[in-house]
């Protein structure tokens, strides 16, 4: 990973300024929350640092996942208006995330990862090498697929 400051973070700040000028309360609160989450991540650990774009995407993906889970809970408890707000925030966050992989692309990632591990260990990996294959697949997918989908694709191929 490089230590270059995140251009994605710069984009978020610029979009926050634009949202303030447009008086768009949903975008303002969502972007502020994202920037706060990035800031928290930057100061977590032993010393403060700038996040790379890759790390910022991980923070955004985590925040989007939180919104989805909260919306589910609200829906189950009959709180439609709160669920709608969470969904709206998740849609704003999704604008900044890479496009998720299709199922076919996910299968290709799994096959490529299996081939890489097969080359490393000299034989076709089985379920016992799931961890090695997942590590390779996660690197190839680069944040474009969540762990659950990736794991299912790899498992079905092993």
mmCIF file of C-alpha atoms in Angstrom:
data_model
loop_
_atom_site.group_PDB
_atom_site.id
_atom_site.type_symbol
_atom_site.label_atom_id
_atom_site.label_comp_id
_atom_site.label_asym_id
_atom_site.label_seq_id
_atom_site.Cartn_x
_atom_site.Cartn_y
_atom_site.Cartn_z
ATOM 1 C CA UNK A 1 0.000 0.000 0.000
ATOM 2 C CA UNK A 2 1.237 3.469 -0.779
ATOM 3 C CA UNK A 3 1.262 6.370 1.621
ATOM 4 C CA UNK A 4 -0.327 8.755 -0.847
ATOM 5 C CA UNK A 5 -3.137 10.797 0.673
ATOM 6 C CA UNK A 6 -6.593 9.744 -0.396
ATOM 7 C CA UNK A 7 -8.064 11.552 -3.376
ATOM 8 C CA UNK A 8 -11.391 9.917 -2.459
ATOM 9 C CA UNK A 9 -11.340 11.807 0.845
ATOM 10 C CA UNK A 10 -10.707 15.047 -1.077
ATOM 11 C CA UNK A 11 -13.690 14.223 -3.308
ATOM 12 C CA UNK A 12 -15.884 13.614 -0.233
ATOM 13 C CA UNK A 13 -14.882 17.012 1.200
ATOM 14 C CA UNK A 14 -15.596 18.787 -2.105
ATOM 15 C CA UNK A 15 -18.971 17.046 -2.396
ATOM 16 C CA UNK A 16 -19.802 18.067 1.185
ATOM 17 C CA UNK A 17 -19.151 21.710 0.270
ATOM 18 C CA UNK A 18 -21.360 21.323 -2.818
ATOM 19 C CA UNK A 19 -24.113 19.680 -0.735
ATOM 20 C CA UNK A 20 -23.991 22.590 1.725
ATOM 21 C CA UNK A 21 -24.375 25.083 -1.122
ATOM 22 C CA UNK A 22 -27.288 23.028 -2.498
ATOM 23 C CA UNK A 23 -28.804 22.753 1.005
ATOM 24 C CA UNK A 24 -29.137 18.954 0.661
ATOM 25 C CA UNK A 25 -29.565 17.748 4.272
ATOM 26 C CA UNK A 26 -29.287 14.014 3.493
ATOM 27 C CA UNK A 27 -25.994 14.394 1.603
ATOM 28 C CA UNK A 28 -24.618 16.811 4.221
ATOM 29 C CA UNK A 29 -25.269 14.477 7.163
ATOM 30 C CA UNK A 30 -24.123 11.362 5.275
ATOM 31 C CA UNK A 31 -20.893 12.942 3.995
ATOM 32 C CA UNK A 32 -20.122 14.414 7.427
ATOM 33 C CA UNK A 33 -20.637 10.982 8.973
ATOM 34 C CA UNK A 34 -18.322 9.373 6.363
ATOM 35 C CA UNK A 35 -15.600 11.979 6.900
ATOM 36 C CA UNK A 36 -15.909 11.463 10.671
ATOM 37 C CA UNK A 37 -15.542 7.690 10.214
ATOM 38 C CA UNK A 38 -12.449 8.243 8.050
ATOM 39 C CA UNK A 39 -11.031 10.659 10.633
ATOM 40 C CA UNK A 40 -11.655 8.111 13.421
ATOM 41 C CA UNK A 41 -9.854 5.441 11.387
ATOM 42 C CA UNK A 42 -6.930 7.801 10.759
ATOM 43 C CA UNK A 43 -6.357 8.462 14.461
ATOM 44 C CA UNK A 44 -6.970 4.854 15.536
ATOM 45 C CA UNK A 45 -3.846 2.919 16.407
ATOM 46 C CA UNK A 46 -0.506 4.103 17.739
ATOM 47 C CA UNK A 47 -0.085 7.129 15.491
ATOM 48 C CA UNK A 48 -2.253 9.277 13.260
ATOM 49 C CA UNK A 49 -1.849 8.752 9.504
ATOM 50 C CA UNK A 50 -3.466 9.546 6.177
ATOM 51 C CA UNK A 51 -5.554 6.714 4.743
ATOM 52 C CA UNK A 52 -4.985 5.540 1.176
ATOM 53 C CA UNK A 53 -7.933 5.345 -1.241
ATOM 54 C CA UNK A 54 -8.020 1.572 -0.694
ATOM 55 C CA UNK A 55 -8.353 2.058 3.075
ATOM 56 C CA UNK A 56 -10.993 4.771 2.625
ATOM 57 C CA UNK A 57 -13.029 2.367 0.446
ATOM 58 C CA UNK A 58 -12.887 -0.197 3.284
ATOM 59 C CA UNK A 59 -14.217 2.413 5.736
ATOM 60 C CA UNK A 60 -17.001 3.388 3.300
ATOM 61 C CA UNK A 61 -17.921 -0.271 2.701
ATOM 62 C CA UNK A 62 -18.136 -0.835 6.463
ATOM 63 C CA UNK A 63 -20.369 2.243 6.864
ATOM 64 C CA UNK A 64 -22.617 1.114 3.974
ATOM 65 C CA UNK A 65 -22.930 -2.326 5.573
ATOM 66 C CA UNK A 66 -23.932 -0.698 8.895
ATOM 67 C CA UNK A 67 -26.669 1.264 7.096
ATOM 68 C CA UNK A 68 -28.009 -1.903 5.473
ATOM 69 C CA UNK A 69 -28.070 -3.787 8.785
ATOM 70 C CA UNK A 70 -29.755 -0.885 10.593
ATOM 71 C CA UNK A 71 -32.379 -0.601 7.850
ATOM 72 C CA UNK A 72 -33.130 -4.329 8.210
ATOM 73 C CA UNK A 73 -33.631 -3.980 11.971
ATOM 74 C CA UNK A 74 -35.873 -0.928 11.522
ATOM 75 C CA UNK A 75 -37.958 -2.734 8.892
ATOM 76 C CA UNK A 76 -38.382 -5.791 11.141
ATOM 77 C CA UNK A 77 -39.570 -3.511 13.950
ATOM 78 C CA UNK A 78 -42.066 -1.632 11.775
ATOM 79 C CA UNK A 79 -40.062 1.601 11.627
ATOM 80 C CA UNK A 80 -40.312 2.223 7.886
ATOM 81 C CA UNK A 81 -39.392 5.926 8.021
ATOM 82 C CA UNK A 82 -36.109 5.162 9.835
ATOM 83 C CA UNK A 83 -35.367 2.264 7.474
ATOM 84 C CA UNK A 84 -35.945 4.584 4.500
ATOM 85 C CA UNK A 85 -33.454 7.103 5.961
ATOM 86 C CA UNK A 86 -30.815 4.353 6.383
ATOM 87 C CA UNK A 87 -31.406 3.146 2.804
ATOM 88 C CA UNK A 88 -31.074 6.712 1.507
ATOM 89 C CA UNK A 89 -27.756 7.127 3.365
ATOM 90 C CA UNK A 90 -26.538 3.776 1.988
ATOM 91 C CA UNK A 91 -27.352 4.941 -1.572
ATOM 92 C CA UNK A 92 -25.258 8.085 -1.042
ATOM 93 C CA UNK A 93 -22.357 5.967 0.268
ATOM 94 C CA UNK A 94 -22.684 3.533 -2.670
ATOM 95 C CA UNK A 95 -21.928 6.403 -5.068
ATOM 96 C CA UNK A 96 -18.368 6.430 -3.700
ATOM 97 C CA UNK A 97 -17.797 2.666 -3.680
ATOM 98 C CA UNK A 98 -16.441 0.679 -6.632
ATOM 99 C CA UNK A 99 -19.078 -1.130 -8.696
ATOM 100 C CA UNK A 100 -19.665 -4.571 -7.148
ATOM 101 C CA UNK A 101 -18.630 -7.615 -9.163
ATOM 102 C CA UNK A 102 -21.278 -9.630 -11.012
ATOM 103 C CA UNK A 103 -21.675 -13.335 -10.201
ATOM 104 C CA UNK A 104 -19.759 -14.254 -13.379
ATOM 105 C CA UNK A 105 -16.891 -11.901 -12.454
ATOM 106 C CA UNK A 106 -16.930 -13.357 -8.941
ATOM 107 C CA UNK A 107 -16.589 -16.872 -10.376
ATOM 108 C CA UNK A 108 -13.606 -15.671 -12.453
ATOM 109 C CA UNK A 109 -12.000 -14.215 -9.320
ATOM 110 C CA UNK A 110 -12.494 -17.535 -7.498
ATOM 111 C CA UNK A 111 -11.019 -19.510 -10.425
ATOM 112 C CA UNK A 112 -8.027 -17.172 -10.689
ATOM 113 C CA UNK A 113 -7.380 -17.415 -6.943
ATOM 114 C CA UNK A 114 -7.608 -21.226 -7.079
ATOM 115 C CA UNK A 115 -5.149 -21.267 -10.003
ATOM 116 C CA UNK A 116 -2.717 -19.025 -8.091
ATOM 117 C CA UNK A 117 -2.822 -21.241 -5.002
ATOM 118 C CA UNK A 118 -2.503 -24.385 -7.165
ATOM 119 C CA UNK A 119 0.673 -22.897 -8.660
ATOM 120 C CA UNK A 120 2.048 -22.113 -5.173
ATOM 121 C CA UNK A 121 1.390 -25.537 -3.644
ATOM 122 C CA UNK A 122 1.871 -27.646 -6.781
ATOM 123 C CA UNK A 123 -1.597 -29.248 -6.744
ATOM 124 C CA UNK A 124 -5.239 -28.247 -7.035
ATOM 125 C CA UNK A 125 -6.325 -26.802 -3.673
ATOM 126 C CA UNK A 126 -9.148 -28.463 -1.777
ATOM 127 C CA UNK A 127 -11.400 -27.260 1.043
ATOM 128 C CA UNK A 128 -8.432 -27.434 3.450
ATOM 129 C CA UNK A 129 -6.710 -24.599 1.516
ATOM 130 C CA UNK A 130 -9.825 -22.395 1.671
ATOM 131 C CA UNK A 131 -7.937 -19.776 3.717
ATOM 132 C CA UNK A 132 -5.118 -19.484 1.186
ATOM 133 C CA UNK A 133 -7.573 -19.255 -1.702
ATOM 134 C CA UNK A 134 -9.693 -16.641 0.139
ATOM 135 C CA UNK A 135 -6.592 -14.534 0.798
ATOM 136 C CA UNK A 136 -5.750 -14.548 -2.930
ATOM 137 C CA UNK A 137 -9.386 -13.956 -3.954
ATOM 138 C CA UNK A 138 -9.734 -11.015 -1.542
ATOM 139 C CA UNK A 139 -6.628 -9.409 -3.042
ATOM 140 C CA UNK A 140 -7.955 -9.886 -6.591
ATOM 141 C CA UNK A 141 -11.466 -8.592 -5.779
ATOM 142 C CA UNK A 142 -9.973 -5.445 -4.167
ATOM 143 C CA UNK A 143 -13.079 -4.382 -2.259
ATOM 144 C CA UNK A 144 -15.509 -4.958 -5.123
ATOM 145 C CA UNK A 145 -17.215 -7.915 -3.429
ATOM 146 C CA UNK A 146 -18.131 -8.547 0.188
ATOM 147 C CA UNK A 147 -16.573 -11.470 2.027
ATOM 148 C CA UNK A 148 -19.778 -13.493 2.171
ATOM 149 C CA UNK A 149 -20.267 -13.542 -1.620
ATOM 150 C CA UNK A 150 -16.563 -14.164 -2.219
ATOM 151 C CA UNK A 151 -16.491 -17.038 0.265
ATOM 152 C CA UNK A 152 -19.551 -18.662 -1.315
ATOM 153 C CA UNK A 153 -18.009 -18.405 -4.801
ATOM 154 C CA UNK A 154 -14.709 -19.926 -3.638
ATOM 155 C CA UNK A 155 -16.442 -22.675 -1.648
ATOM 156 C CA UNK A 156 -18.555 -23.701 -4.646
ATOM 157 C CA UNK A 157 -15.393 -23.966 -6.791
ATOM 158 C CA UNK A 158 -13.226 -25.985 -4.363
#
